Each structure stands twice: as C-alpha cells, then as structure tokens.
XYZ file of C-alpha atoms in Angstrom:
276
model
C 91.225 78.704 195.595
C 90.979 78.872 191.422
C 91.654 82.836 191.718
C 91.182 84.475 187.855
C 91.858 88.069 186.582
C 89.987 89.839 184.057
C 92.438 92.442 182.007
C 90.456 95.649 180.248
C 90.879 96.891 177.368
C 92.005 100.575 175.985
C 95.534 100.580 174.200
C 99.091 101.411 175.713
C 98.003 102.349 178.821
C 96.211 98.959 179.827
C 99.728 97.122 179.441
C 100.351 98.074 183.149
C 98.528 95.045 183.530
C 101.666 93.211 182.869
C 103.274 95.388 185.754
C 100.461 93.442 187.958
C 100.716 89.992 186.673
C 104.548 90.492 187.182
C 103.721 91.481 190.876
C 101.611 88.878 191.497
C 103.531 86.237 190.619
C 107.019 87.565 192.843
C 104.626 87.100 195.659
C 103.204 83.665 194.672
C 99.635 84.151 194.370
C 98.815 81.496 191.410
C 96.673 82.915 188.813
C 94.029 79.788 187.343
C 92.088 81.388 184.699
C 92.498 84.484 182.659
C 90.166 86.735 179.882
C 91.426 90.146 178.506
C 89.675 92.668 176.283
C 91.726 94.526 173.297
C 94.866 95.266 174.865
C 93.929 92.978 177.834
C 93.442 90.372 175.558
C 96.950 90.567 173.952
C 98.579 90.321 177.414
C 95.670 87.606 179.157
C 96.483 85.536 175.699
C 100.916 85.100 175.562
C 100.423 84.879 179.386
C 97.785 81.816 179.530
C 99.975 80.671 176.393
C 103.010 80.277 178.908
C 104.965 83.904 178.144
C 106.529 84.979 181.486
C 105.100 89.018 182.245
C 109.329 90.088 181.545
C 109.119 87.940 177.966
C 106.050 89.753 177.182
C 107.001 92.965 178.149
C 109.942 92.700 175.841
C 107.925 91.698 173.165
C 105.264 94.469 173.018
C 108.402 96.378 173.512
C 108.289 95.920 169.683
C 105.194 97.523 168.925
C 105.446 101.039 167.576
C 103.663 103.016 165.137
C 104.337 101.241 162.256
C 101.980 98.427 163.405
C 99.473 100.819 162.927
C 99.059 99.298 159.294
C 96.897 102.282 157.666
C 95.558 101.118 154.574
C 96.059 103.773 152.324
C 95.369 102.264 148.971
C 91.189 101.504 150.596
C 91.360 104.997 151.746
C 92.285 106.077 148.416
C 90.026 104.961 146.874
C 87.115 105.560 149.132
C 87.773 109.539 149.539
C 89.379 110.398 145.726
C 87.392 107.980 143.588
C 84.721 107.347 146.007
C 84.308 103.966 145.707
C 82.760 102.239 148.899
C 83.365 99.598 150.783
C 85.933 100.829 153.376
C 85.215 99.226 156.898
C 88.042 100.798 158.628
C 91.725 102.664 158.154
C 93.989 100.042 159.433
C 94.306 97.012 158.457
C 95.527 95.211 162.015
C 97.694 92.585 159.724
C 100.709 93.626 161.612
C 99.501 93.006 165.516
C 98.151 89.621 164.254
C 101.356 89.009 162.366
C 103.143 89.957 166.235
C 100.878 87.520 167.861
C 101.246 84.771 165.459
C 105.485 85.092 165.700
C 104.307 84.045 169.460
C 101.808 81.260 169.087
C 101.615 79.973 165.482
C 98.510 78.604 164.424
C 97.707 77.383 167.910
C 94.065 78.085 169.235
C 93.450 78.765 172.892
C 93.335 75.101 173.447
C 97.018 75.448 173.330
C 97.293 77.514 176.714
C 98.391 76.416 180.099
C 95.610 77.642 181.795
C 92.097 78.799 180.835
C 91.859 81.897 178.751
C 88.897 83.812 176.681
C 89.142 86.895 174.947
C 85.795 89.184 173.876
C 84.730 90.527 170.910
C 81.894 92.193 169.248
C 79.836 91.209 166.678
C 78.298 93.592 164.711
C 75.346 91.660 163.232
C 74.335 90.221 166.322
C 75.600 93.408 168.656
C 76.615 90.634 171.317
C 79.885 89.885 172.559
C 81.488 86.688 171.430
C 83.724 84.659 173.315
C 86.723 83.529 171.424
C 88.254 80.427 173.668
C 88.327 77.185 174.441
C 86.424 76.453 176.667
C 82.658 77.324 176.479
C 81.200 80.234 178.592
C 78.025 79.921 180.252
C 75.650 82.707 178.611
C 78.231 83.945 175.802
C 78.153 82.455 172.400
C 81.534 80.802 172.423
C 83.769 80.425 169.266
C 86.455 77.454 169.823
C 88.696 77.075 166.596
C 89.629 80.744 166.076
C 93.436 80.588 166.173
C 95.337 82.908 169.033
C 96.436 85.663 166.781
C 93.701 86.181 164.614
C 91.664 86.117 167.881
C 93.622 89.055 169.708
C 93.240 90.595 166.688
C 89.445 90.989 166.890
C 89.255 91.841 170.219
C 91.778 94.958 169.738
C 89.819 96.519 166.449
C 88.674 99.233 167.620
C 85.589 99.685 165.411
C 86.229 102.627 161.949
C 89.659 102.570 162.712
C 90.475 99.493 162.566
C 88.877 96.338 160.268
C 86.941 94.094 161.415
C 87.876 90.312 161.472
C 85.219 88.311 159.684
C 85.073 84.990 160.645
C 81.866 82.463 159.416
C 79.190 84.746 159.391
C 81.063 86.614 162.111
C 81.717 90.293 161.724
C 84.426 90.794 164.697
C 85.370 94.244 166.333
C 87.023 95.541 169.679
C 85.409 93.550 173.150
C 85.270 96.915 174.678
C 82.106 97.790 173.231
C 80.012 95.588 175.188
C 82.155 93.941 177.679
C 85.704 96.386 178.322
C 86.917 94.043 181.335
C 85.694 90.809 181.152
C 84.929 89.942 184.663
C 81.904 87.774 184.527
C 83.919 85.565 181.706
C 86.606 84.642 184.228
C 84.054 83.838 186.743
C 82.668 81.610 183.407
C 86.214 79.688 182.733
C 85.630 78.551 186.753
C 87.260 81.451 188.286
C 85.824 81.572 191.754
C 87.610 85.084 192.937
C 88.249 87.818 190.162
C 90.739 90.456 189.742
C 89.956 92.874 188.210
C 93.027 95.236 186.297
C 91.694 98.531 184.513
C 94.938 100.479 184.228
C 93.975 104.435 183.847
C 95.124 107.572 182.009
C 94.084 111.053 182.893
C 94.650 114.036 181.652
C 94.295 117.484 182.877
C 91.218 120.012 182.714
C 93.356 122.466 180.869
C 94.327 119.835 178.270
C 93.874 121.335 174.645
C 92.846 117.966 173.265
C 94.462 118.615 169.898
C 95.663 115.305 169.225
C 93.633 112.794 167.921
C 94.889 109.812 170.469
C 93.524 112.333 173.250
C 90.979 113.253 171.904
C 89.873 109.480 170.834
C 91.652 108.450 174.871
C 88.825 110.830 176.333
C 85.737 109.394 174.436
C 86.382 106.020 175.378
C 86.884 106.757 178.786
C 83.319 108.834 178.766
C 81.556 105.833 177.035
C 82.596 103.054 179.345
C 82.314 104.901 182.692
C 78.949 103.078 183.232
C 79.558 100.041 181.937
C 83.603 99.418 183.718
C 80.917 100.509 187.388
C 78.888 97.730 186.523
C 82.127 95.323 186.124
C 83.992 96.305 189.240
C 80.800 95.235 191.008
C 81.382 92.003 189.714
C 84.958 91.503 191.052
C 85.924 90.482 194.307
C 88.809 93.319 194.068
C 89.781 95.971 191.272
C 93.307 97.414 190.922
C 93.220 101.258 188.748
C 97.199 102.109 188.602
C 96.954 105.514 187.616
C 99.645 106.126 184.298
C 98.924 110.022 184.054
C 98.626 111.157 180.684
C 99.765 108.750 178.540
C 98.329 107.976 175.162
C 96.453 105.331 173.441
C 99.052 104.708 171.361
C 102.163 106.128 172.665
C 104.067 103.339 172.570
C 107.523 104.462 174.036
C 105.320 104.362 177.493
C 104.926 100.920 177.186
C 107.761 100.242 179.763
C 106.921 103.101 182.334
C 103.224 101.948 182.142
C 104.446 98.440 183.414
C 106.474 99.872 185.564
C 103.520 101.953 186.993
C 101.186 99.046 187.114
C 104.385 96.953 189.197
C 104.089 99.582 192.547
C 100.817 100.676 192.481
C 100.174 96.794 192.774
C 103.064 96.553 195.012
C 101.656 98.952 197.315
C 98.404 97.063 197.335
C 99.693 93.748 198.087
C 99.279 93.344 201.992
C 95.238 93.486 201.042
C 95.704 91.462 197.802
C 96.845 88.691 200.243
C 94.355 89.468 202.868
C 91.679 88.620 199.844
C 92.727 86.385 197.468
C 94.360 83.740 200.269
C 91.104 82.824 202.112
C-alpha cells in the first residue's frame, strides 16, 4: 500500500506535523510519497530528503525572529523617497540559506522518496509544482533546487518576496492549494494523509498583534478551500495547538509535541485505515 501525506501550510503552528510524522514512524506505518505547502513544505522537503522528524525538529529549533530578514533599506526607500518597486518586506534569504545548510544545491531528485512542494504563480494565478517528478494536471518545474524551492512555497505574498524563477513569479502554495492532497495522490500516493495542524484563539481575543491578527485572516480565507481538501483524503488529522502564533517560534517544540499525542491518540484508527 504506497500510503502518502500531504502537510499544510500556515507558519509555526503547522510544524506539529513533525509531531505526526514522528508518530507514525514509532508505529511503523511507511510513508511512500510526500508534498507540503509553506511550512508543510519545509518539513515534507528535509523529511523526503532523508532528515529523521527528531533531526528536523532540532533544526527548525533554529529558526527565530531574526530569519524574518526585513528588508529595510527597499522599505526605505519605498515609504521616505518613494521610489517603487517593493514586492514585499522580507527578503526570505535567511530560511533559504537554513534549507540550503541541509540539502546544498540538490533538487528534489535528490530525495529518498517522492516529494512536491506548491507554489503560486502570480502571472499565471495557478499553482506550480516544484518536484521531480511530474504531476498529472499541475505545471511541474523539475530543476528548482530544494532550498530555493521551500522558499517559494513559504512567501507569503506582501510580506514576503517572491522567488522569480524563468518567467516564474513564485509566492506562498497556500493561496491556491494550502494542503496539497491531490499532489500526493499525483506522485502515486494511493491513500492520503492529510496533516492541517490548528491554532485558535478565543472570542474575547483583542487581536492587537499583527501575527493574530494576520493568523485569523488566513484561517477565514482557506476555510473553503482546506473543506474541499479533506474531501480528498482518505483521513485528516487537526491537532489542536491553542493559541499559538504564526511566528512564535519558541512554540516550535510544544507544537510538535502537540501534534505527537493528538496523533498518538488517533493511532488505533490510523492503523485500522492505512493497513488495508
């Protein structure tokens, strides 16, 4: 049974999905194919590289606010001198810098098992495969390198830049396809699990803080679309994390954590599902 998992996308809190991949694999159930979005992506690509969910744990341990590379020079210049030109406030140089510590130059032909990871283009507004393997009805790019790969499918579009690549204008997977199920099913997946890791806050939150504030949209926007994926799955795992931020990265570990029982607790039907 070639049994895939499709990891969505949404910052800090969507690295519980390591918390599942680490479950899965205590209680044997071999994963064949994998595709992530944004955050998912990051996580689906070191694990199909060969990265153990402990070694990658430890290494987005890393991450912290200073990868949040703001470019304040283009901003600079685009609010006091009011020259254009500005296509988004962080660079991303330092989470493709991360990634490429981990795989080099390598391309996803490098990976032990099948992997994709989606983006967005904005001149076409379709979602572009970035693997290597081709995916039936997604325009496929094969020679994009890991890192500058992951990249694209985390930049969350005005914040961050897009990646330009060919005539390729790259930005965050999420906007058209958040959890990639029906690109697992495309690598030759013939079950799919679905991970989509959530954060909630309360009704009496303030929503003061930006990461709330920009937490809350996204979850509004892809209500519909994350329906229309878990229809496509043959199971979906939600660990709840509470209220943690997009990026509030000292959660990282507590969100794995989080994402290890709640999948834990689920495993009797996991094994009931995935082992016929």
């Amino acid at each position: 049974m070639k049994i895939g998992v499709a990891l969505s996308g949404g910052a800090v809190p969507k690295f519980a999905c390591i918390g599942v991949l680490k479950a899965l694999e205590e209680e044997g159930i071999q994963i064949s194919h994998i595709a992530g979005t944004s955050a998912g992506a990051i996580v689906a690509a070191l694990y199909a590289y060969g990265y153990t969910p402990c070694q990658i744990e430890i290494q987005l341990q890393q991450l912290s606010n200073s990868h949040i590379d703001v470019d304040w020079k283009g901003i600079s210049r685009r609010f006091l001198f009011f020259h254009r030109n500005l296509d988004g406030g962080v660079k991303g140089e330092k989470l493709q810098s991360l990634i490429h510590q981990l795989t080099g130059d390598d391309t996803f032909s490098a990976c032990q098992i099948p992997c994709a990871v989606s983006t967005t283009d904005l001149r076409s507004q379709q979602t572009i495969v970035i693997s290597s393997h081709l995916i039936k009805d997604f325009e496929t790019l094969l020679d994009m390198p890991i890192d500058r790969g992951v990249r694209a499918s985390a930049s969350i579009p005005i914040m961050y830049q897009p990646v330009r690549w060919n005539d390729y204008i790259l930005i965050d997977g999420g906007m058209l396809k958040n959890c990639p199920v029906d690109i697992v099913k495309g690598l030759g997946a013939e079950k799919v699990l679905a991970i989509d890791p959530i954060s909630t806050f309360s009704n009496t939150e303030p929503y003061d803080d930006m990461s709330t504030i920009l937490n809350q949209s996204m979850n509004i926007l892809l209500e519909a679309q994350m329906r229309e994926d878990y229809t496509k799955a043959t199971m979906c795992l939600k660990p709840d994390l509470g209220d943690v931020g997009l990026f509030d990265f000292k959660q990282i570990s507590r969100c794995v954590e989080l994402g290890y029982s709640h999948t834990k607790e689920r495993m009797d039907n996991l094994i009931e599902t995935f082992s016929c």
